[in-house]
CSV table of C-alpha atoms in Angstrom, one decimal:
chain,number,residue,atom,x,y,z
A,172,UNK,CA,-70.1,-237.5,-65.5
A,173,UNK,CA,-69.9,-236.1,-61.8
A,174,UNK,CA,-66.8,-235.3,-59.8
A,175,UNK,CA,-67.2,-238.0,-57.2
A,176,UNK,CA,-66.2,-238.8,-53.6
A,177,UNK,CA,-65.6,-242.6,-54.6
A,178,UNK,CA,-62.1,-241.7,-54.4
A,179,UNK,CA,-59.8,-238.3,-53.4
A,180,UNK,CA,-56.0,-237.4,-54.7
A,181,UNK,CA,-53.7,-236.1,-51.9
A,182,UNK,CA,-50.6,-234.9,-53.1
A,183,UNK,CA,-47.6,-234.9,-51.0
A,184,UNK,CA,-43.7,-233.7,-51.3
A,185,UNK,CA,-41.4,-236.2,-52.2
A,186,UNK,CA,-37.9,-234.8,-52.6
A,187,UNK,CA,-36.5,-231.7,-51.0
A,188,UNK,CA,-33.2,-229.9,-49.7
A,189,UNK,CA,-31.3,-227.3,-51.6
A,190,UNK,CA,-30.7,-229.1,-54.7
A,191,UNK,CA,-33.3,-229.5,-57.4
A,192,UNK,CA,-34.6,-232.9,-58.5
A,193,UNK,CA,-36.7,-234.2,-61.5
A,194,UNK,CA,-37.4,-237.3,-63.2
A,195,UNK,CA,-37.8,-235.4,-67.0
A,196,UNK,CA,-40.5,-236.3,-70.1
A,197,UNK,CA,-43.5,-236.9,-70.2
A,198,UNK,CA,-45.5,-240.3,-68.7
A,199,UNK,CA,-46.4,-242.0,-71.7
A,200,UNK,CA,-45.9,-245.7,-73.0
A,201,UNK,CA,-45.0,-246.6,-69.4
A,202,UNK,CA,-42.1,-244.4,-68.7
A,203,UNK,CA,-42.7,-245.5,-64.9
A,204,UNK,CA,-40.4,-243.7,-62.4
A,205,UNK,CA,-41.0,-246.8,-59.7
A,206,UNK,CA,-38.9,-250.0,-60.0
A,207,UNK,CA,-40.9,-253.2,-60.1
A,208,UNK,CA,-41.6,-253.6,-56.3
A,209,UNK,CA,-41.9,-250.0,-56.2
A,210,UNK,CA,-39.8,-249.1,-53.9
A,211,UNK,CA,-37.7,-247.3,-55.8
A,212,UNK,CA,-38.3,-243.9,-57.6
A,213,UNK,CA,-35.9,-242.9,-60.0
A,214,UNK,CA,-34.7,-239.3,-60.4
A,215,UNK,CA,-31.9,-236.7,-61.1
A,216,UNK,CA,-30.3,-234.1,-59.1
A,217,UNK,CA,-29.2,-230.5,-60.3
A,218,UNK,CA,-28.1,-227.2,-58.9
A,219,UNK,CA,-29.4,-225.0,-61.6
A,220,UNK,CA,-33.1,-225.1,-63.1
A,221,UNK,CA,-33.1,-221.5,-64.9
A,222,UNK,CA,-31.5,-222.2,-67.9
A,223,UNK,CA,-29.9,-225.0,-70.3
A,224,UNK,CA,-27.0,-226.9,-68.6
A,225,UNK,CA,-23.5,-226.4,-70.2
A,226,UNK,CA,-21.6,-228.7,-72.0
A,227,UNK,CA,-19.5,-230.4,-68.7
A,228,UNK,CA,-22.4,-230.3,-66.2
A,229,UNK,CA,-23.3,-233.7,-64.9
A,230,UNK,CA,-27.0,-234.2,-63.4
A,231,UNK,CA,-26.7,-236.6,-60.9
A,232,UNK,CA,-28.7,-239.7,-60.8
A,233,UNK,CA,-30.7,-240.7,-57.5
A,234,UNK,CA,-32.7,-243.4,-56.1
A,235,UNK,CA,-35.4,-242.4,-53.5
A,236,UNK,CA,-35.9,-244.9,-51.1
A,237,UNK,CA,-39.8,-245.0,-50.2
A,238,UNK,CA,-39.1,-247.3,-47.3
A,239,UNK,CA,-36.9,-245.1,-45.7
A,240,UNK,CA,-38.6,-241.8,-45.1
A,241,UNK,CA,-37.7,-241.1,-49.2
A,242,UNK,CA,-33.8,-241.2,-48.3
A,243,UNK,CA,-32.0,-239.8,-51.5
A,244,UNK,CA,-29.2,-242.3,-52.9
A,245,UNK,CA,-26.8,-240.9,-55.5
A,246,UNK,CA,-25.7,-243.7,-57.8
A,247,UNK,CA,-24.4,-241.9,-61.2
A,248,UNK,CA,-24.0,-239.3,-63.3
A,249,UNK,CA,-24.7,-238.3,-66.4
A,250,UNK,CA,-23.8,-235.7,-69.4
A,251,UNK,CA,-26.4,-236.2,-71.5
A,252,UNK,CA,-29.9,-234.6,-70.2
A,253,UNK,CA,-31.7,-231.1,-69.7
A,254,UNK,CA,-34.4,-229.7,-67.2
A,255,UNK,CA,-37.3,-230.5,-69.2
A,256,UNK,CA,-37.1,-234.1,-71.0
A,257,UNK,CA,-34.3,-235.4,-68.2
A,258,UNK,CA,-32.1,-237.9,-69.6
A,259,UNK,CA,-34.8,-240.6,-70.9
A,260,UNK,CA,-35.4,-242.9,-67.7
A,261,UNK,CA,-36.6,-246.2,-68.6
A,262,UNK,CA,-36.7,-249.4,-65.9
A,263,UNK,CA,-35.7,-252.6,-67.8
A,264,UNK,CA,-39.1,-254.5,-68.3
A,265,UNK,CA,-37.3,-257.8,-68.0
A,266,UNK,CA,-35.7,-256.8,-65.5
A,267,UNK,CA,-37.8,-253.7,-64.1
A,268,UNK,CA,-36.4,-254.3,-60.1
A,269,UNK,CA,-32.8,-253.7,-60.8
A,270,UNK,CA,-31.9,-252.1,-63.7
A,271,UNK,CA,-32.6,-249.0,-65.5
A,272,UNK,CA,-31.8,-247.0,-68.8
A,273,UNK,CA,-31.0,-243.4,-69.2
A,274,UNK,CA,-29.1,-241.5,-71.8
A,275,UNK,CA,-25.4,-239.9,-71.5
A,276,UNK,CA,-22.8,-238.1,-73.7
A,277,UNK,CA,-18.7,-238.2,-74.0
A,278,UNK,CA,-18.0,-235.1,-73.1
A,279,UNK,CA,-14.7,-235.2,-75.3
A,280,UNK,CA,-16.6,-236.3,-78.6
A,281,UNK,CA,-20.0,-235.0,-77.9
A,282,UNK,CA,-20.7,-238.6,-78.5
A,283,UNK,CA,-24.5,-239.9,-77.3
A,284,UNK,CA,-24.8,-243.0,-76.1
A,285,UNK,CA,-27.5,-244.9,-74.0
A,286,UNK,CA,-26.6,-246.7,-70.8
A,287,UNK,CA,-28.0,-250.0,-68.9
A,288,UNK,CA,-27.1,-249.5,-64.8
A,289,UNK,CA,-27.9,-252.3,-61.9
A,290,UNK,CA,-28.6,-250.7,-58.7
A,291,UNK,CA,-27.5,-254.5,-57.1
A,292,UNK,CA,-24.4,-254.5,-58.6
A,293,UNK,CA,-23.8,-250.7,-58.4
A,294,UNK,CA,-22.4,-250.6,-62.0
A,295,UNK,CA,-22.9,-250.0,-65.9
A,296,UNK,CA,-23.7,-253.3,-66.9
A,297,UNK,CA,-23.8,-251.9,-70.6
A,298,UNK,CA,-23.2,-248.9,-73.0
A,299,UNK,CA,-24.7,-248.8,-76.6
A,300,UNK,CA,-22.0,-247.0,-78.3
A,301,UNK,CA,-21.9,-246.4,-82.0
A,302,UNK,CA,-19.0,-244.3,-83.1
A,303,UNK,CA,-19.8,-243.3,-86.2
A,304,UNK,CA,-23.4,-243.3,-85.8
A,305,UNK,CA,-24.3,-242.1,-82.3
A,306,UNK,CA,-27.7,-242.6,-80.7
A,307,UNK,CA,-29.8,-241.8,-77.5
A,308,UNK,CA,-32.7,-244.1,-76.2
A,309,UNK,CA,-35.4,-242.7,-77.2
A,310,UNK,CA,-38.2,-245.5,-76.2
A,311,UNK,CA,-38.3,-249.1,-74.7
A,312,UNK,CA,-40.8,-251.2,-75.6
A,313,UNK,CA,-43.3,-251.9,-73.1
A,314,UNK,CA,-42.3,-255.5,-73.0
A,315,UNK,CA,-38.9,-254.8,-73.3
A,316,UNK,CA,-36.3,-256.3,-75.2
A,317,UNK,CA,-35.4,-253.8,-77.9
A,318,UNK,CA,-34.9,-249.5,-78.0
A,319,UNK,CA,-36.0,-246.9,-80.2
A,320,UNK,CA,-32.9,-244.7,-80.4
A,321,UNK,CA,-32.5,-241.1,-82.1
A,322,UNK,CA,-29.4,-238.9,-83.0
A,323,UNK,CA,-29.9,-236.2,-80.2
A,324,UNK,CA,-27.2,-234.3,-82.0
A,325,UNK,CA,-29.4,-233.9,-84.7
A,326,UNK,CA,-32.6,-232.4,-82.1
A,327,UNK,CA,-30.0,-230.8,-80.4
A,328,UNK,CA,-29.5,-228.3,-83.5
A,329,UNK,CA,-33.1,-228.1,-84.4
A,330,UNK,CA,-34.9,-228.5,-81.0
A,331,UNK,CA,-32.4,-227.6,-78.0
A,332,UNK,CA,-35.6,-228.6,-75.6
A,333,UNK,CA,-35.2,-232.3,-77.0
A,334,UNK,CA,-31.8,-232.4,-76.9
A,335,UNK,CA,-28.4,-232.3,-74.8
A,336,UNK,CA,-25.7,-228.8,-75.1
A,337,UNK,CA,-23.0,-230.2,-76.7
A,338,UNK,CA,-24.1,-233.0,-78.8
A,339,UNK,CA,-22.2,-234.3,-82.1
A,340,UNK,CA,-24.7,-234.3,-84.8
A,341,UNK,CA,-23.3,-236.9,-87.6
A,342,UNK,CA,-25.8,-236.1,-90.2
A,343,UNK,CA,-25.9,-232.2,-89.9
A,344,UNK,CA,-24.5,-231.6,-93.4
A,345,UNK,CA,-27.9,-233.8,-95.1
A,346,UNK,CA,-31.6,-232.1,-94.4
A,347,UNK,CA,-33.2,-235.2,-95.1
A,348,UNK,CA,-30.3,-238.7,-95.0
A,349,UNK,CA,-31.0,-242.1,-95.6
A,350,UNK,CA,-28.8,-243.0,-92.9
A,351,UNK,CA,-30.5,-241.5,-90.0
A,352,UNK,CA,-33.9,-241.4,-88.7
A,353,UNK,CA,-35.4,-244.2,-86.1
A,354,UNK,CA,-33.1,-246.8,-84.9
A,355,UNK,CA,-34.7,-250.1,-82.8
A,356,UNK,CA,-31.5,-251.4,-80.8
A,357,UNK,CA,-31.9,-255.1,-79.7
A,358,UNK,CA,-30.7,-254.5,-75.5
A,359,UNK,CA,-29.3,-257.9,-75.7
A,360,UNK,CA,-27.3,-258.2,-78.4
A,361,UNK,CA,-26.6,-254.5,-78.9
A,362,UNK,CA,-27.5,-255.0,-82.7
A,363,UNK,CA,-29.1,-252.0,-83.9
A,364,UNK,CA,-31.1,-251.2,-87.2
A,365,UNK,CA,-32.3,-248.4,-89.3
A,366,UNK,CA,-36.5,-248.3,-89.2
A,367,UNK,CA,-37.3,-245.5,-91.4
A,368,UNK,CA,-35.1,-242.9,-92.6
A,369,UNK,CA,-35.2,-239.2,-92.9
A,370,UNK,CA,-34.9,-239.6,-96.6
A,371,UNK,CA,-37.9,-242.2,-96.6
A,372,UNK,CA,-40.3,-239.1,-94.4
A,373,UNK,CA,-39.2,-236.5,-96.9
A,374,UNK,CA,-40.3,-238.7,-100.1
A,375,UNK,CA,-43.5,-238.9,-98.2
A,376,UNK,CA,-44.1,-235.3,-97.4
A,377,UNK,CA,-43.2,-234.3,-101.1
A,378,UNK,CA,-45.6,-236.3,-102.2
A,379,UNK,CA,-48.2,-235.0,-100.0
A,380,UNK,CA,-47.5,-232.0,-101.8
A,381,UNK,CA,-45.3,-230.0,-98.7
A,382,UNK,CA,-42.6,-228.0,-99.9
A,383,UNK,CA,-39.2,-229.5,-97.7
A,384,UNK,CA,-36.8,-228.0,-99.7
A,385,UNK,CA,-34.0,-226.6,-97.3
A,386,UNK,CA,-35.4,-227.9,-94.1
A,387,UNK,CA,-34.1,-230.0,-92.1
A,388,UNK,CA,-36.1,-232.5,-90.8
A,389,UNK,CA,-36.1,-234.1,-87.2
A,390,UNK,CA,-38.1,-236.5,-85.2
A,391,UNK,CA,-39.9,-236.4,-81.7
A,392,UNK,CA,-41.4,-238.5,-79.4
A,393,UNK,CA,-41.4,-242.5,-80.6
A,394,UNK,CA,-44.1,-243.6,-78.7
A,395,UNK,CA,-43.6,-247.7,-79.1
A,396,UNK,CA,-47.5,-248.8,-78.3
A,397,UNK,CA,-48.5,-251.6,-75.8
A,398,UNK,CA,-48.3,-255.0,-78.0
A,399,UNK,CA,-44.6,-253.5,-79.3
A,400,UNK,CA,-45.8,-253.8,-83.2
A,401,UNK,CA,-46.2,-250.2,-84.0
A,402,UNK,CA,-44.3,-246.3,-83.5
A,403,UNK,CA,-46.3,-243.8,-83.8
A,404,UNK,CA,-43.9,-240.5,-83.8
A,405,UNK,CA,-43.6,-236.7,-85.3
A,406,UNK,CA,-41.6,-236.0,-88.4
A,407,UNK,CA,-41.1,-232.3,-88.0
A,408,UNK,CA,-38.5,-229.3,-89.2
A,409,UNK,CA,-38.7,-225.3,-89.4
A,410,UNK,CA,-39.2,-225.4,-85.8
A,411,UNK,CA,-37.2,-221.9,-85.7
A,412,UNK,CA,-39.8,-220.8,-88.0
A,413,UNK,CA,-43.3,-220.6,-86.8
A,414,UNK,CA,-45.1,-220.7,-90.4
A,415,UNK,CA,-43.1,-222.8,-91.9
A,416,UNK,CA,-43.2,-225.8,-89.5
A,417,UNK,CA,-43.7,-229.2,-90.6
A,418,UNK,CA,-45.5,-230.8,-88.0
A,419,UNK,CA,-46.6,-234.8,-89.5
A,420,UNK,CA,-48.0,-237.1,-87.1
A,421,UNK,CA,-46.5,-241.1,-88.2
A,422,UNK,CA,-46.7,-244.3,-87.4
A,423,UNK,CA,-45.2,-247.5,-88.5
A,424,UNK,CA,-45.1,-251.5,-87.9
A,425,UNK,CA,-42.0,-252.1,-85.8
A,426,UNK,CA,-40.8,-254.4,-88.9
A,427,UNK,CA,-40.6,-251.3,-90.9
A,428,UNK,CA,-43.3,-251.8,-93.3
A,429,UNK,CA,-46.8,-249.9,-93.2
A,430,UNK,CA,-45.2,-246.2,-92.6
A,431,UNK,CA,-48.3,-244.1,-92.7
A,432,UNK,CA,-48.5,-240.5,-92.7
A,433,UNK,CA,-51.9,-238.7,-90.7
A,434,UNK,CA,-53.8,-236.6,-91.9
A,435,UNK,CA,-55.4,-235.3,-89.0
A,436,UNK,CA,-53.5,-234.5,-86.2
A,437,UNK,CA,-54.5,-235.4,-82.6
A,438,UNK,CA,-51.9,-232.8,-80.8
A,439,UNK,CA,-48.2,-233.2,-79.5
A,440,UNK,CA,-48.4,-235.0,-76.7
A,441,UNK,CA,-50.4,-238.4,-77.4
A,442,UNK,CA,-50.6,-241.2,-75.6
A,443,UNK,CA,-50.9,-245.2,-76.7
A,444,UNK,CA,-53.9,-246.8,-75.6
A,445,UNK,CA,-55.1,-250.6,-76.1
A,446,UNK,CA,-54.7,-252.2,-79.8
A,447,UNK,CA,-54.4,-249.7,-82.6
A,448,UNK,CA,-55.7,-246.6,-80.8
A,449,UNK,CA,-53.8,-243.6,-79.3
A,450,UNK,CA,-55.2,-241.3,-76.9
A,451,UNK,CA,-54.8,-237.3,-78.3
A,452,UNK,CA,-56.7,-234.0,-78.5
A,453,UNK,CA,-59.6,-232.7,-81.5
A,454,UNK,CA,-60.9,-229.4,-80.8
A,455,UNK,CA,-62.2,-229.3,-77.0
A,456,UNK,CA,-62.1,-233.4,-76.9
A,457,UNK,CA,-59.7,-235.7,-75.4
A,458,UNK,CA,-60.5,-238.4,-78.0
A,459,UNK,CA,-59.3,-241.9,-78.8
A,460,UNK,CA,-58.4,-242.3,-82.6
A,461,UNK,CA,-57.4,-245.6,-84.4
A,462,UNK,CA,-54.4,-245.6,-86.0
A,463,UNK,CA,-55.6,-248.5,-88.8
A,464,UNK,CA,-58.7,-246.6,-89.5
A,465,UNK,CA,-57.4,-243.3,-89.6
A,466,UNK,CA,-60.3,-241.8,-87.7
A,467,UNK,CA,-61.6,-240.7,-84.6
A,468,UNK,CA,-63.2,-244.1,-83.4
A,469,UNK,CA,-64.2,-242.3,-79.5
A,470,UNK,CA,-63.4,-239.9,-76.7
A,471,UNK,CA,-62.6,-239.7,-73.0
A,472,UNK,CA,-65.1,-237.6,-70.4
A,473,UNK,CA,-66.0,-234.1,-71.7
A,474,UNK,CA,-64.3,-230.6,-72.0
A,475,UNK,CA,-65.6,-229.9,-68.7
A,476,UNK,CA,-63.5,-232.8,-67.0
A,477,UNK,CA,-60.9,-231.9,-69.5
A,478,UNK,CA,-60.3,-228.1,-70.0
A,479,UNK,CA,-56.8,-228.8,-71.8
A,480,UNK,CA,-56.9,-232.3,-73.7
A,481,UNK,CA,-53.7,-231.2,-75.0
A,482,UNK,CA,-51.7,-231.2,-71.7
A,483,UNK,CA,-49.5,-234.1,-70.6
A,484,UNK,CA,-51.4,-237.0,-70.6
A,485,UNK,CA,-50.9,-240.5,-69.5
A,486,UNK,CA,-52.6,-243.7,-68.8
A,487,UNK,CA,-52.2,-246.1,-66.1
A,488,UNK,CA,-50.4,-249.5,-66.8
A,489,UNK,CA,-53.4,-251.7,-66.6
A,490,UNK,CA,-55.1,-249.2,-68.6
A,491,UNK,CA,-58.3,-248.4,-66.0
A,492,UNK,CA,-56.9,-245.2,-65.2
A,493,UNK,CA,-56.1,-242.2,-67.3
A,494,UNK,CA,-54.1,-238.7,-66.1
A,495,UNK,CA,-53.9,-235.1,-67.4
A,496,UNK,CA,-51.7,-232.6,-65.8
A,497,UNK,CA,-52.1,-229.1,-67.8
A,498,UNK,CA,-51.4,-225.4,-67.2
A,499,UNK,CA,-53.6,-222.7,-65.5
A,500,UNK,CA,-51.5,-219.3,-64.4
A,501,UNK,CA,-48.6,-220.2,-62.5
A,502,UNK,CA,-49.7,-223.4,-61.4
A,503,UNK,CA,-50.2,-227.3,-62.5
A,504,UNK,CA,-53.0,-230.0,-62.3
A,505,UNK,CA,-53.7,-233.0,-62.4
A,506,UNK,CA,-57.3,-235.0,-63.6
A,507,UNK,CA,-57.5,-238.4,-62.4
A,508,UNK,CA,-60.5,-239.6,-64.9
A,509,UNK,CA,-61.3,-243.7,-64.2
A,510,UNK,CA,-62.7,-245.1,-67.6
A,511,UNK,CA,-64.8,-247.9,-66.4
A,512,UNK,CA,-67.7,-245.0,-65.0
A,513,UNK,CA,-66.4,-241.6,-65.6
A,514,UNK,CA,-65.6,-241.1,-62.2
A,515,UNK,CA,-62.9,-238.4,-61.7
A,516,UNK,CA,-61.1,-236.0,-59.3
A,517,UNK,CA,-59.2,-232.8,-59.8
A,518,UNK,CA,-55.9,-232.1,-57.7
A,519,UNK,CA,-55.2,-228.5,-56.2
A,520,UNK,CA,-52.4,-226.2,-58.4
A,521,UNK,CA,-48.8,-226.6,-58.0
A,522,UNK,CA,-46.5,-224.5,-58.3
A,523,UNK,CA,-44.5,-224.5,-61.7
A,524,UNK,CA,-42.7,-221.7,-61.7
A,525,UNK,CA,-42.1,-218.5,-64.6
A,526,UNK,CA,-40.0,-221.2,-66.4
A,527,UNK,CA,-40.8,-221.3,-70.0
A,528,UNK,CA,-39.4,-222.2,-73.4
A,529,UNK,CA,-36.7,-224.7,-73.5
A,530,UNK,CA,-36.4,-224.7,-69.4
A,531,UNK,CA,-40.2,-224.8,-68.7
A,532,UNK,CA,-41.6,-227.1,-66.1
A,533,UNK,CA,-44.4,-229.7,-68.6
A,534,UNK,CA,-46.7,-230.8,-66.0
A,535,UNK,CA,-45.7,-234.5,-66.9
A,536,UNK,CA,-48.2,-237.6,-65.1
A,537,UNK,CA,-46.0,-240.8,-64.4
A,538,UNK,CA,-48.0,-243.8,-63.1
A,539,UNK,CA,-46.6,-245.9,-60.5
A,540,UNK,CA,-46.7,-249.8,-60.8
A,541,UNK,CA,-49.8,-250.6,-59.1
A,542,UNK,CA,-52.0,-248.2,-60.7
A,543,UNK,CA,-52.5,-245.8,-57.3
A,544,UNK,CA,-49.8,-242.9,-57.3
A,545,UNK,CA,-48.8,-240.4,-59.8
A,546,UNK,CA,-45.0,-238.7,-60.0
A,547,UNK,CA,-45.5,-234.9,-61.2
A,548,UNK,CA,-42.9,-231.6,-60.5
A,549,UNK,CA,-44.0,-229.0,-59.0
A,550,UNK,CA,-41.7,-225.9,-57.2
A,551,UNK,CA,-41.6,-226.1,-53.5
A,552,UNK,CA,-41.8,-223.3,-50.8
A,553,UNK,CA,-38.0,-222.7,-50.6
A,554,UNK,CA,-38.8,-222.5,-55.1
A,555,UNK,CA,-36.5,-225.5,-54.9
A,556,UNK,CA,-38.0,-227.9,-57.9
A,557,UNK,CA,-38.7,-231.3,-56.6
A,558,UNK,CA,-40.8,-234.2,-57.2
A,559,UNK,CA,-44.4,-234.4,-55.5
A,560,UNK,CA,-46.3,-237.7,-55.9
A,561,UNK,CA,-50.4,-237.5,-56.3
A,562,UNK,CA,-52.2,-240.6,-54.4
A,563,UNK,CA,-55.0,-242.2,-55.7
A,564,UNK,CA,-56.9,-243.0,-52.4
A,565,UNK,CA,-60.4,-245.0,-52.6
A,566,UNK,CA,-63.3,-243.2,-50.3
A,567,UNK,CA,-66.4,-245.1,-51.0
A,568,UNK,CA,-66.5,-249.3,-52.1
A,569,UNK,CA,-69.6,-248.3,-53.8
A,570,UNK,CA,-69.6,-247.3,-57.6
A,571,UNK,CA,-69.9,-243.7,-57.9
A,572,UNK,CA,-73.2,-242.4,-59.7
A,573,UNK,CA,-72.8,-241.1,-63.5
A,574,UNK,CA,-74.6,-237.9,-64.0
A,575,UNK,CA,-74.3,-235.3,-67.0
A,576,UNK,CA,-73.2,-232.0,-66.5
């Protein structure tokens, strides 16, 4: 592989003023920041970045308006959101022009709920309220139709960096419940459904032999893959507790049969590739493995291309191209890496800040819609945070040459 001029990544501000502004998460499974025509980039607006946000702070939520000079349009607001995940931003897929989800929180109850908003019609067009069993999106299928959903009061108490300040957790007083776990909500009906339980994961961990007793066990990133018939996710719990931490990659058919616990663990930020394989980390690789097979079936470029395999990763919507943003010093960047010839380019560092721990600044790839742009966060020269985009800009028609290192 050789770095090659066939294409070069210019990165350029996006947002800015005196306010802070983020989109949150990481860019997997299509969490795509652009609406359908993409002209539309959806973010959130804070004042403070250096800590968690208390209990009645509202993030705003904006639009930025590409076409007009990236004109900020406040639309909403939400309770339910922090600086590093956001507040779950998903556009509709059936309806990916107009209407978005993101997660909020009754500030009264501490109640979590999940909200669908139209930008045409300026409203709430839904809220997936349960009362007694309160949920946050926590995933929409890629081709829509249905929502993984999680009790954030529940990561809230065992992972603050994956939850929201002032949460109600309705299964706090059970380590491991039957009654909680992963939820798929149908978007049109509002019907929602219990896919594997906490009690179901702990059965399986005993019997691999982990001791469980008196941990409480939570979930992390359902990552619904690209045909919508499997989840892979992390059951995990003694996160307080660095040598005690259960840390099980899973995955699971979408009917809620086939729950399978891995073995080998591809790192905690992977990514859903075509079929049944998901893009993660082994040693110095950035490998595919195959979730059916249980085994490393390939890999992506070479450590070189790759120093950090386990940063943020993400891979284009048509699947050609593939992103990793990782951490040197004080700065970010990005790896562009084009799978059809190896072909890849390397962005210069930005800023992230001294931000760590629950308020630190994940260097986060989001694809745009037509495969060209990437969304990342980086701190500006005023050390305002705002969102920077990273173009994808073709230099050369001609297929670059593959050479080894």
């Amino acid at each position: 592989w050789a770095e090659t001029p066939s294409f070069e990544l210019k990165v350029e501000q996006v947002t800015s003023g005196a306010k802070h502004h983020f989109f949150g998460y990481i860019g997997q499974c299509q969490t795509i920041p652009w609406n359908a025509s993409d002209r539309y980039i959806l973010g959130m607006e804070i004042g403070k970045i250096d800590r968690m946000p208390k209990q009645e702070e509202a993030a705003t939520i904006i639009l930025v308006d590409t076409t007009e000079n990236n004109k900020i349009i406040r639309v909403e607001k939400t309770h339910a959101w922090n600086p590093q995940q956001g507040t779950m931003f998903y556009w509709n897929p059936q309806a990916a022009e107009t209407q978005f989800f993101f997660n909020d929180r009754d500030v009264k109850t501490g109640k979590v709920f999940a909200v669908l908003y139209d930008i045409e019609k300026k409203e709430r067009v839904r809220e997936y309220r349960y009362d007694k069993t309160p949920i946050g999106n926590s995933g929409v299928a890629q081709n829509g139709g249905s929502f993984l959903g999680l009790n954030y009061g529940r990561l809230t108490r065992l992972r603050l960096v994956t939850g929201y300040p002032g949460s109600w957790d309705w299964s706090k007083d059970d380590d491991a419940p039957d009654y909680d776990g992963i939820f798929v909500v149908d978007i049109k009906t509002g019907k929602k459904r219990l896919l594997v339980s906490y009690r179901q994961l702990a059965e399986q961990l005993q019997q691999r032999g982990l001791n469980i007793e008196g941990t409480a066990l939570f979930i992390n990133h359902t990552l619904w893959n690209r045909r919508g018939d499997h989840v892979y996710f992390f059951v995990r719990g003694g996160w307080k507790h660095r040598g005690k931490r259960i840390n099980m990659p899973c995955s699971i058919h979408i009917d809620g049969t086939g729950l399978t616990l891995h073995d080998k663990h591809i790192g905690g930020h992977p990514e859903w590739a075509e079929d049944n394989l998901v893009i993660g980390r082994q040693g110095k690789d950035q490998i595919l493995y195959d979730i059916g097979k249980k085994k490393i079936v390939g890999k992506l470029g070479t450590p070189e291309i790759f120093p950090e395999p386990e940063g943020d990763i993400s891979l284009s919507p048509n699947g050609k191209w593939f992103a990793n943003g990782y951490k040197k010093r004080d700065k970010n960047y990005y790896v562009v890496y084009r799978r059809s010839d190896g072909a890849y380019g390397r962005s210069k560092g930005l800023d992230k800040g001294s931000y760590a721990g629950d308020i630190r600044i994940d260097p986060a790839p989001r694809w745009n819609r037509n495969n060209n742009a990437l969304l990342v966060p980086g701190i500006a020269k005023d050390k305002t945070r705002q969102m920077f985009m990273i173009r994808v800009i073709a230099t050369d028609e001609s297929p670059p040459v593959k050479a080894n290192n």
